[in-house]
mmCIF file of N, CA and C in Angstrom:
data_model
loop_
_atom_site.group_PDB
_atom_site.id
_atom_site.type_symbol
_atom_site.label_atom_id
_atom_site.label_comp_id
_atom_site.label_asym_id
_atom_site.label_seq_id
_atom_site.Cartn_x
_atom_site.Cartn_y
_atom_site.Cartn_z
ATOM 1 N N UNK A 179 -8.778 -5.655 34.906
ATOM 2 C CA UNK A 179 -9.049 -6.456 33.714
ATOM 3 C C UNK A 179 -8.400 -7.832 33.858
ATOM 4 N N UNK A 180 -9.030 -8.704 33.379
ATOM 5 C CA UNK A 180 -8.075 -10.171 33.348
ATOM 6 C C UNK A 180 -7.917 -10.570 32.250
ATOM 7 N N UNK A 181 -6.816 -11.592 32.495
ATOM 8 C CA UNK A 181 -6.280 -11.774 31.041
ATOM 9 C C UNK A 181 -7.032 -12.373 29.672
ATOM 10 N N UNK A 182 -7.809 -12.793 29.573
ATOM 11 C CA UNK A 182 -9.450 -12.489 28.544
ATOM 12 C C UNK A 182 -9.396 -11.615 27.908
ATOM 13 N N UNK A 183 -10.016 -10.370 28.830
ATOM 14 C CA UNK A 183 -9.695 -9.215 27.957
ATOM 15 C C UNK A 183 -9.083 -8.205 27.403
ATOM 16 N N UNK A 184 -7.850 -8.415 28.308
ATOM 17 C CA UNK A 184 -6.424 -7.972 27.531
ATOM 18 C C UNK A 184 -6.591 -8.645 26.496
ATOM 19 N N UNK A 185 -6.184 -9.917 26.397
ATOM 20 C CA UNK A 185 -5.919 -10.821 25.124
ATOM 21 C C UNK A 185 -6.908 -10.410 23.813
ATOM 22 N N UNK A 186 -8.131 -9.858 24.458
ATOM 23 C CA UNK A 186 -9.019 -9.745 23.466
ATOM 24 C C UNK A 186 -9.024 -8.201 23.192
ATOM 25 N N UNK A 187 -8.469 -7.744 23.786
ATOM 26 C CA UNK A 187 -8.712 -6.214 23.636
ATOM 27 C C UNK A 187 -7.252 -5.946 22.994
ATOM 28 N N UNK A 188 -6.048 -6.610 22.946
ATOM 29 C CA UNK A 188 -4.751 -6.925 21.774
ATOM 30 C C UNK A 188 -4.835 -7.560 20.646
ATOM 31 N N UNK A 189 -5.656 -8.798 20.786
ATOM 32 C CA UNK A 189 -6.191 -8.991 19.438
ATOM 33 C C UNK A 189 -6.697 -8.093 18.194
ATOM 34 N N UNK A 190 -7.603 -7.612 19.025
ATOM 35 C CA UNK A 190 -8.720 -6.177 18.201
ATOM 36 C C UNK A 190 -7.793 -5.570 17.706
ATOM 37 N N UNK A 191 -6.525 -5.135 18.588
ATOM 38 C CA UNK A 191 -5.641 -3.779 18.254
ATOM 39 C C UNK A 191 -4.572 -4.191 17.026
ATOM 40 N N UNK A 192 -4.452 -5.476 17.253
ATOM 41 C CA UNK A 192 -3.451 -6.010 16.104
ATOM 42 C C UNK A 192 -4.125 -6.388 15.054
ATOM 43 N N UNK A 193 -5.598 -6.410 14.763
ATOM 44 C CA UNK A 193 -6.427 -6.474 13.966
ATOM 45 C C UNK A 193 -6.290 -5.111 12.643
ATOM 46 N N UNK A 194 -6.649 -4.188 14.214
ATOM 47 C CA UNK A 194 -6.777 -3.179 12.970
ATOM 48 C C UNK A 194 -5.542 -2.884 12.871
ATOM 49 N N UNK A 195 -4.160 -2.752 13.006
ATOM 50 C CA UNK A 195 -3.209 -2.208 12.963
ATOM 51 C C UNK A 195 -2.890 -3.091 11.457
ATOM 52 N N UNK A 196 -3.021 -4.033 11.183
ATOM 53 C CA UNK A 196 -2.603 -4.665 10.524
ATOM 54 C C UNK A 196 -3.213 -4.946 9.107
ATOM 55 N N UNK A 197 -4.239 -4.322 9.321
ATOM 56 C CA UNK A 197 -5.410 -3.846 8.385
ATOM 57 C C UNK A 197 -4.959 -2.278 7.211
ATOM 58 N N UNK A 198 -4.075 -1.857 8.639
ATOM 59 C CA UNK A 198 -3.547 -0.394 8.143
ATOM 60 C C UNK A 198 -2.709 -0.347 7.722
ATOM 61 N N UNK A 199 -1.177 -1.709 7.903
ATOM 62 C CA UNK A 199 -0.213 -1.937 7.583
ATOM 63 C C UNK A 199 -0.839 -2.413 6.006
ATOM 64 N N UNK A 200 -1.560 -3.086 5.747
ATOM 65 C CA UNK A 200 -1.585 -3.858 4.739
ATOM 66 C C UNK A 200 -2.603 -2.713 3.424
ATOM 67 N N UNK A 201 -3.450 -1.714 4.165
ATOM 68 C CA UNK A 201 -3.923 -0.886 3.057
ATOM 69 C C UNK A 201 -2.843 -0.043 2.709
ATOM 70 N N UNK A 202 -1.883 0.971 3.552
ATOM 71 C CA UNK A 202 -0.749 1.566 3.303
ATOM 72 C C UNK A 202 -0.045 0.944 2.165
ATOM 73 N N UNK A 203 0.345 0.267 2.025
ATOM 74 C CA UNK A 203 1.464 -1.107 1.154
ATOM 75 C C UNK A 203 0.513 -1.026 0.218
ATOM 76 N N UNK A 204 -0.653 -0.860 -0.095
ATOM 77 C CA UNK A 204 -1.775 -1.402 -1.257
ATOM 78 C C UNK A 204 -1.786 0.127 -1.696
ATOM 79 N N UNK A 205 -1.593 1.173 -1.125
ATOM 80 C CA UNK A 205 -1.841 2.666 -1.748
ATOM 81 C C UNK A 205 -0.210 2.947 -2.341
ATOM 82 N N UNK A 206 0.652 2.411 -1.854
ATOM 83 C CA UNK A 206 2.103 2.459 -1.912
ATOM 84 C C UNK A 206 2.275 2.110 -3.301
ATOM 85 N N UNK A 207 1.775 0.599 -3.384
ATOM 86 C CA UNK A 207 1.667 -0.356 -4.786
ATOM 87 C C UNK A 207 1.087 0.839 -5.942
ATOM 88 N N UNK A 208 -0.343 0.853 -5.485
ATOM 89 C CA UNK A 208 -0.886 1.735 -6.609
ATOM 90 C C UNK A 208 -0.869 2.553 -6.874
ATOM 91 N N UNK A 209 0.255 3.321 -6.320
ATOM 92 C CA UNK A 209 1.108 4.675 -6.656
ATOM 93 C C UNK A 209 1.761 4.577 -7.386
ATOM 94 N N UNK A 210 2.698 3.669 -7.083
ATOM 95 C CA UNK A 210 4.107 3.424 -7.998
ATOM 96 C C UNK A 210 3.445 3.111 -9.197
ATOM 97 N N UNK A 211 2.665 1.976 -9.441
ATOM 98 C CA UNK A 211 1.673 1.690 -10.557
ATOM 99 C C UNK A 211 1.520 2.825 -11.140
ATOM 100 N N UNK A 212 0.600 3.870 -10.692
ATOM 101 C CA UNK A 212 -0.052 5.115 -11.539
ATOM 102 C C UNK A 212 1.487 5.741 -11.892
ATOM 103 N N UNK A 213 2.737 6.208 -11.633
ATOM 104 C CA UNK A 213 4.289 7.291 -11.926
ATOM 105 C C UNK A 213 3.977 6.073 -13.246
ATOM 106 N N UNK A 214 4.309 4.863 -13.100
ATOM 107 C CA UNK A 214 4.999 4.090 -14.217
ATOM 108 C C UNK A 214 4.258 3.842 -15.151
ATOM 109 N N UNK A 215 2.740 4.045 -14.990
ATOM 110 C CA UNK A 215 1.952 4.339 -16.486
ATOM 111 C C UNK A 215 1.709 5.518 -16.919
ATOM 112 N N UNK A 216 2.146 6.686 -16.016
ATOM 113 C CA UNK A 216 1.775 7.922 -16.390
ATOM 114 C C UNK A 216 3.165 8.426 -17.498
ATOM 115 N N UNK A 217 4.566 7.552 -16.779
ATOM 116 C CA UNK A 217 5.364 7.921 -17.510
ATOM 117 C C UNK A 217 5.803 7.193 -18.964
ATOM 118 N N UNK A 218 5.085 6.215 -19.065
ATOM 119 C CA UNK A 218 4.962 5.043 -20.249
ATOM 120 C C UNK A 218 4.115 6.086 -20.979
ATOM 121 N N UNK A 219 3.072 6.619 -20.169
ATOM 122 C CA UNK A 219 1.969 6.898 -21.456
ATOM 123 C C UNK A 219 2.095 8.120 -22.233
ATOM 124 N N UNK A 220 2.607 8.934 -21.327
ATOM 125 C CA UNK A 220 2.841 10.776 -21.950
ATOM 126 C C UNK A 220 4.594 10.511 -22.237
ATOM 127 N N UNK A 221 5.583 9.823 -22.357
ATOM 128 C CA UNK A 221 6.898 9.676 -22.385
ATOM 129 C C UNK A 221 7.686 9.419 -23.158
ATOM 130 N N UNK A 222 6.804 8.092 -23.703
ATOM 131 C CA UNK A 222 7.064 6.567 -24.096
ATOM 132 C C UNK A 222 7.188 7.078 -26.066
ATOM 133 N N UNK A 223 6.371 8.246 -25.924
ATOM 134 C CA UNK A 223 6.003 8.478 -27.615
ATOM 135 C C UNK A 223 7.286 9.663 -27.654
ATOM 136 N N UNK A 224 7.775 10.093 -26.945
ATOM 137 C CA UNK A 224 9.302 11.162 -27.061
ATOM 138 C C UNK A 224 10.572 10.434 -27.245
ATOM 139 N N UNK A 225 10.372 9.129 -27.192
ATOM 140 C CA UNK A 225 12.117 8.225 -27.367
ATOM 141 C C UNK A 225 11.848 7.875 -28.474
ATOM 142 N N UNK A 226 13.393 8.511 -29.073
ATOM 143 C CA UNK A 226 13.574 8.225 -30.018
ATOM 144 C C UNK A 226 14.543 6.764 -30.389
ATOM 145 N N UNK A 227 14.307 5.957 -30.715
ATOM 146 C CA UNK A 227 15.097 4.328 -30.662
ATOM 147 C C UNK A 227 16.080 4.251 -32.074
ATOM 148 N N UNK A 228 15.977 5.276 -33.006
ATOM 149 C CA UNK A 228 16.740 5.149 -34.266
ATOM 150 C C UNK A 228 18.393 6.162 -33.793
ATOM 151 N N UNK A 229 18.309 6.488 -33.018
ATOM 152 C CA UNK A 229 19.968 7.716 -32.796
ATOM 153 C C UNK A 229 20.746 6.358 -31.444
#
């Protein structure tokens, strides 16, 4: 192989790798998202703020 398509065949790979880094982090986000409205929404009506 010459260096062309190494370069191009590392490109590709850091393409998708980085594709995967960045959906991971986006399922991560909208996890934490869904605990912190799930616990606002079923929770939020059990505190009591007058004691």
């Amino acid at each position: 192989m010459d260096r062309a398509k190494l370069k191009q065949t590392r490109e590709r790979k850091d393409k998708i790798l980085n594709a995967f880094v960045w959906s991971s982090a986006a399922v991560t986000v909208g996890f934490l998202f869904w605990i912190i409205w799930y616990i606002l929404s079923n929770g939020l009506q059990h505190v009591d703020w007058a004691s």
